[in-house]
Coordinates of C-alpha atoms in Angstrom, one line a residue:
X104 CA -63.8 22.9 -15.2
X105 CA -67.9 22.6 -14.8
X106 CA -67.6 21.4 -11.7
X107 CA -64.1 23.4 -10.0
X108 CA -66.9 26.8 -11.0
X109 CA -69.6 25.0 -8.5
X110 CA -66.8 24.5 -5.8
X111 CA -65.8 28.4 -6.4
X112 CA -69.6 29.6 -6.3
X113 CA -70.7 27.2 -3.2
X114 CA -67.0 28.9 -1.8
X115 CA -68.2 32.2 -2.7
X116 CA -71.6 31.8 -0.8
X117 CA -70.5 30.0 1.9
X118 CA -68.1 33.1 2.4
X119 CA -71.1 35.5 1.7
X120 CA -72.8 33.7 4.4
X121 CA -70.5 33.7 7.2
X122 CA -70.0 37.4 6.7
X123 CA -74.0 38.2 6.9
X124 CA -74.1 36.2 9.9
X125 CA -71.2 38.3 11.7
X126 CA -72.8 41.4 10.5
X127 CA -76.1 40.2 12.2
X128 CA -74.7 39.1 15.5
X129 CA -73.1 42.4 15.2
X130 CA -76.3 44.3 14.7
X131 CA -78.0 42.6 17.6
X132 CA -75.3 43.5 19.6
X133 CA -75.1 46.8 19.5
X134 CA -79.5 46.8 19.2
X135 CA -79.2 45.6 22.9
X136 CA -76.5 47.7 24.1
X137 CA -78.6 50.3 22.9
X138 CA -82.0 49.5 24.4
X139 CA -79.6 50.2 27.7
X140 CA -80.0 54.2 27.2
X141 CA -82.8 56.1 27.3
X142 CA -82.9 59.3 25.3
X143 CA -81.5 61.6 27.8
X144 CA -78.6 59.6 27.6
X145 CA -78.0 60.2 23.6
X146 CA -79.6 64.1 23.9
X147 CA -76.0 64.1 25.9
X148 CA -74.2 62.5 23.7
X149 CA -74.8 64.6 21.1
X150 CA -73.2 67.5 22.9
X151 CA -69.4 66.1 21.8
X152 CA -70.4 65.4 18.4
X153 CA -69.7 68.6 16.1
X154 CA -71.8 69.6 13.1
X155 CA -69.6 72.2 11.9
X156 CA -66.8 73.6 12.7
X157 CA -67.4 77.2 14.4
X158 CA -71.2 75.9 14.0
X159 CA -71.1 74.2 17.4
X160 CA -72.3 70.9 18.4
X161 CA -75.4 68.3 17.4
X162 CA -76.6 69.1 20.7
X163 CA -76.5 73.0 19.6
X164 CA -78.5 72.5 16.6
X165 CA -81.3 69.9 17.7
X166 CA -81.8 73.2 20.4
X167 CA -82.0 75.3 17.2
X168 CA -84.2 72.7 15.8
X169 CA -86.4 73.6 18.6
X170 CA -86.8 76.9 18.4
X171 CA -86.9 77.6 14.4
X172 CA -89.9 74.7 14.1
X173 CA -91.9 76.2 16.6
X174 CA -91.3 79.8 14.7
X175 CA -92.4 78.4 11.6
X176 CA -95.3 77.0 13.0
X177 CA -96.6 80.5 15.0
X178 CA -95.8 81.9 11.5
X179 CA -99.0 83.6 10.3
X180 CA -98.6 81.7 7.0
X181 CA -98.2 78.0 8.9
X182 CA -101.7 78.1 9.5
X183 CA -101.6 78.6 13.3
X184 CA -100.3 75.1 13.8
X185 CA -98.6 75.9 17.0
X186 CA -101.7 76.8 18.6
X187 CA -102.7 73.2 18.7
X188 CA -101.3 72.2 21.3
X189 CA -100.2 68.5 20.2
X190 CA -98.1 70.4 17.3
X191 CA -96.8 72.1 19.6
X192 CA -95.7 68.9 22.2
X193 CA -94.7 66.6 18.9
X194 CA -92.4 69.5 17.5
X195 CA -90.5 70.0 20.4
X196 CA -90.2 66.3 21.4
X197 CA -89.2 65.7 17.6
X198 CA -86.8 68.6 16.8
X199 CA -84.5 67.6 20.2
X200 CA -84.5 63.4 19.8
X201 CA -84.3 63.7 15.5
X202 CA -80.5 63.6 15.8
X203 CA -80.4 61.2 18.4
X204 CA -79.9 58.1 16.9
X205 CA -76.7 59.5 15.2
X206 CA -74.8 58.5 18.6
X207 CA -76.6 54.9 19.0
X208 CA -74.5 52.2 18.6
X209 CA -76.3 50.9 15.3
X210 CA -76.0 54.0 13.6
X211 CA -72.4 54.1 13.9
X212 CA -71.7 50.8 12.9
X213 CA -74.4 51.3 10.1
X214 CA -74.7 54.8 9.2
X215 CA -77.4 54.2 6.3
X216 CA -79.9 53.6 9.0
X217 CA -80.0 56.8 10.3
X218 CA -83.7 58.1 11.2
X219 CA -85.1 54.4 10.5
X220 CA -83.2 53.8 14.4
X221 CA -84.3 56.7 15.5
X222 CA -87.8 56.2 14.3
X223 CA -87.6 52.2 15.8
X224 CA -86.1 53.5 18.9
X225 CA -89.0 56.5 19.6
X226 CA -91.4 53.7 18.7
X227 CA -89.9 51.6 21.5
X228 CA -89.5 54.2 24.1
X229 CA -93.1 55.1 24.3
X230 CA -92.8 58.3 21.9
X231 CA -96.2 59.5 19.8
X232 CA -96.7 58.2 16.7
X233 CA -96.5 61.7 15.2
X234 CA -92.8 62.2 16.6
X235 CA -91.4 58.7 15.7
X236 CA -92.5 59.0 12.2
X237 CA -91.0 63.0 12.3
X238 CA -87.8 61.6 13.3
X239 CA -87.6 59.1 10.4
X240 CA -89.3 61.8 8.0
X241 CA -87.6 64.8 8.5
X242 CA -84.9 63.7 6.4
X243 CA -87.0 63.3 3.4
X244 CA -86.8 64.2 0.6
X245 CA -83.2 62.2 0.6
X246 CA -82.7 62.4 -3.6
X247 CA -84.6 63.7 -6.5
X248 CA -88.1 62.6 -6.9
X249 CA -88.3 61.1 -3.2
X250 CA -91.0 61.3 -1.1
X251 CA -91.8 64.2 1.1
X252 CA -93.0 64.2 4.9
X253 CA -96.6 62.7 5.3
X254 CA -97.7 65.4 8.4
X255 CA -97.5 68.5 9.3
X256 CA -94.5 67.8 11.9
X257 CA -92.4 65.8 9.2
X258 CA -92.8 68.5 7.2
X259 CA -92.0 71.2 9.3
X260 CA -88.9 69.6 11.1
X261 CA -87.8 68.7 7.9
X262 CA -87.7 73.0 6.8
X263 CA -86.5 73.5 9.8
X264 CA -83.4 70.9 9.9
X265 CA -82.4 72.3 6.1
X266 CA -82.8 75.8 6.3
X267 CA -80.4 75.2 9.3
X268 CA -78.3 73.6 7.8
X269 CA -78.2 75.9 4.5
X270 CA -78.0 79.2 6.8
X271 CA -75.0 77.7 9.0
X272 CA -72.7 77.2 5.8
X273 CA -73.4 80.2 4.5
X274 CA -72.5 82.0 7.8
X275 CA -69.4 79.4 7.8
X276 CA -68.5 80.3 3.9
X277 CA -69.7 77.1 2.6
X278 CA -71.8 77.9 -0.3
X279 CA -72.0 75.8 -3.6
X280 CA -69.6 77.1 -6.0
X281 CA -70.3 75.8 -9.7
X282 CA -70.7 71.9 -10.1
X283 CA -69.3 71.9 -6.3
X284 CA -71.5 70.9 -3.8
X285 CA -70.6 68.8 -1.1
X286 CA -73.3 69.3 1.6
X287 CA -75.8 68.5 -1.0
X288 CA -76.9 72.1 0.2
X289 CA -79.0 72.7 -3.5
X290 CA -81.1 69.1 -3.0
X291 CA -81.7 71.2 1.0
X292 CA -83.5 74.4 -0.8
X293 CA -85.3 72.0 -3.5
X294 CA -86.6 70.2 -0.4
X295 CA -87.7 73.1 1.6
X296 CA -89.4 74.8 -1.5
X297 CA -91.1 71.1 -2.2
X298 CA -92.1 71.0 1.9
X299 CA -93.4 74.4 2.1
X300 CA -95.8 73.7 -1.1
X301 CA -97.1 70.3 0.0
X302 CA -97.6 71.9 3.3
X303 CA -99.7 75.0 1.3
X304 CA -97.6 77.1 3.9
X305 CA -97.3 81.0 2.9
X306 CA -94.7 82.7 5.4
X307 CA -92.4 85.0 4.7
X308 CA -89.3 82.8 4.1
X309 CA -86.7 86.0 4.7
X310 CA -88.1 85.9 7.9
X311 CA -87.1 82.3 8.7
X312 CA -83.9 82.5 7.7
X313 CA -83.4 85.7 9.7
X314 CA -84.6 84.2 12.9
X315 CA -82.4 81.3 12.0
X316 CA -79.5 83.7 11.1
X317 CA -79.6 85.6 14.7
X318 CA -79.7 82.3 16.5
X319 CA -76.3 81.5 15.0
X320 CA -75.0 85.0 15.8
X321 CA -76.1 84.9 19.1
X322 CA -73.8 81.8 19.7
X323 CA -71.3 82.2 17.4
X324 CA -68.6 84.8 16.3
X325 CA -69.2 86.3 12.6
X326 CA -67.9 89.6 12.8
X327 CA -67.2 91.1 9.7
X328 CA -70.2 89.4 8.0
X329 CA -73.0 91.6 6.1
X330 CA -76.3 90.5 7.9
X331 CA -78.5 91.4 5.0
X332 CA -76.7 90.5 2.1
X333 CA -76.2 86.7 4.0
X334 CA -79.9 86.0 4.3
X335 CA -81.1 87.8 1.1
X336 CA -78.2 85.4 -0.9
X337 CA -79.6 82.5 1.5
X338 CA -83.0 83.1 0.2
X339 CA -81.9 83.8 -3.9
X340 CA -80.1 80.1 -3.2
X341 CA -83.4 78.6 -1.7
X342 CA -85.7 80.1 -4.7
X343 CA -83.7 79.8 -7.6

């Protein structure tokens, strides 16, 4: 009996090993398949991958991305950051290739490396230091008590990509209800709060998400929506 258990374990990681292996061959696969595209290529791409439905595309929201970063930096509270102009340069270039590596091949076939490809792959392309490690960043914090963005850019893309996200499900009808919350949209608002303190930024937050708000509107149909009551129960979610 002793020795049919060492068969069955040397069985079991002989089994173990061939699968590793095909996952690896896999994953260098699709790694040079990748390093075939360039980011224009994926930017693309991401315009026939939906976010939301009635929110429009990937490609529509890294443009948002874009445009509600650079707000928050020209706030008055965000410390004039966007009149340096390397903020400036590494938001833009961060906030439109930060979803990119959800169309690579290795994120799709491994979907738990999302923003460590996209980091690798900005890293690879010739992308600043400050943008490759935004990419990776601005998904932090992931879970309680994780890390937060180390720069001003992480930390900005990373409000930015949430309070997006939080003000597009509200406009969509998607807020938590009770123990209900499937977009993880509460662990969003704790990261924005935790972002803008770390930061020491001091802007008006109901003007984000109104800037936000009318950027939806202007590309999307909510008719029938109360403007003010959305962004003022957008903001009582964020704060409470």
């Amino acid at each position: 009996m002793y020795r049919t258990g060492i068969r069955d374990n040397d069985e079991i990681k002989k089994g173990n090993e061939k699968v590793l292996k095909a996952r690896l061959s896999d994953a260098a696969f699709f790694y040079e398949e990748d390093r075939k595209h360039d980011f224009n290529y994926w930017i693309d791409k991401l315009k026939g991958v939906i976010f939301f439905s009635n929110l429009g595309s990937m490609y529509d929201k890294a443009l948002r991305l874009k445009k509600v970063s650079a707000y928050i930096a020209g706030l008055p509270g965000g410390s004039g950051l966007y009149e340096k102009d390397e903020v400036s340069s590494y938001l833009a270039a961060a906030s439109m290739l930060c979803k990119c590596d959800l169309v690579t091949n290795m994120v799709v076939e491994f979907p738990a490396l999302q923003g460590v490809v996209g980091r690798q792959y900005a890293m690879e392309k010739g992308e600043k230091s400050e943008v490759s490690k935004a990419i990776f960043e601005h998904y932090f914090p992931r879970f309680a008590a994780d890390i937060l963005p180390s720069t001003d850019v992480g930390l900005i893309l990373s409000i930015a990509d949430k309070i997006d996200t939080i003000t597009g499900m509200f406009l969509a009808g998607k807020m938590p209800s009770g123990s209900e919350d499937p977009f993880a949209l509460r662990r969003k608002a704790s990261g924005i709060v935790l972002s803008i303190l770390k930061g020491k930024y001091d802007f008006d937050l109901t003007d984000l998400i109104s800037y936000n708000q009318n950027l939806y509107q202007k590309s999307f149909d909510f008719r029938g929506i109360n403007d003010l009551k959305i962004s003022a129960e957008i903001k009582d979610f964020i704060i409470a």
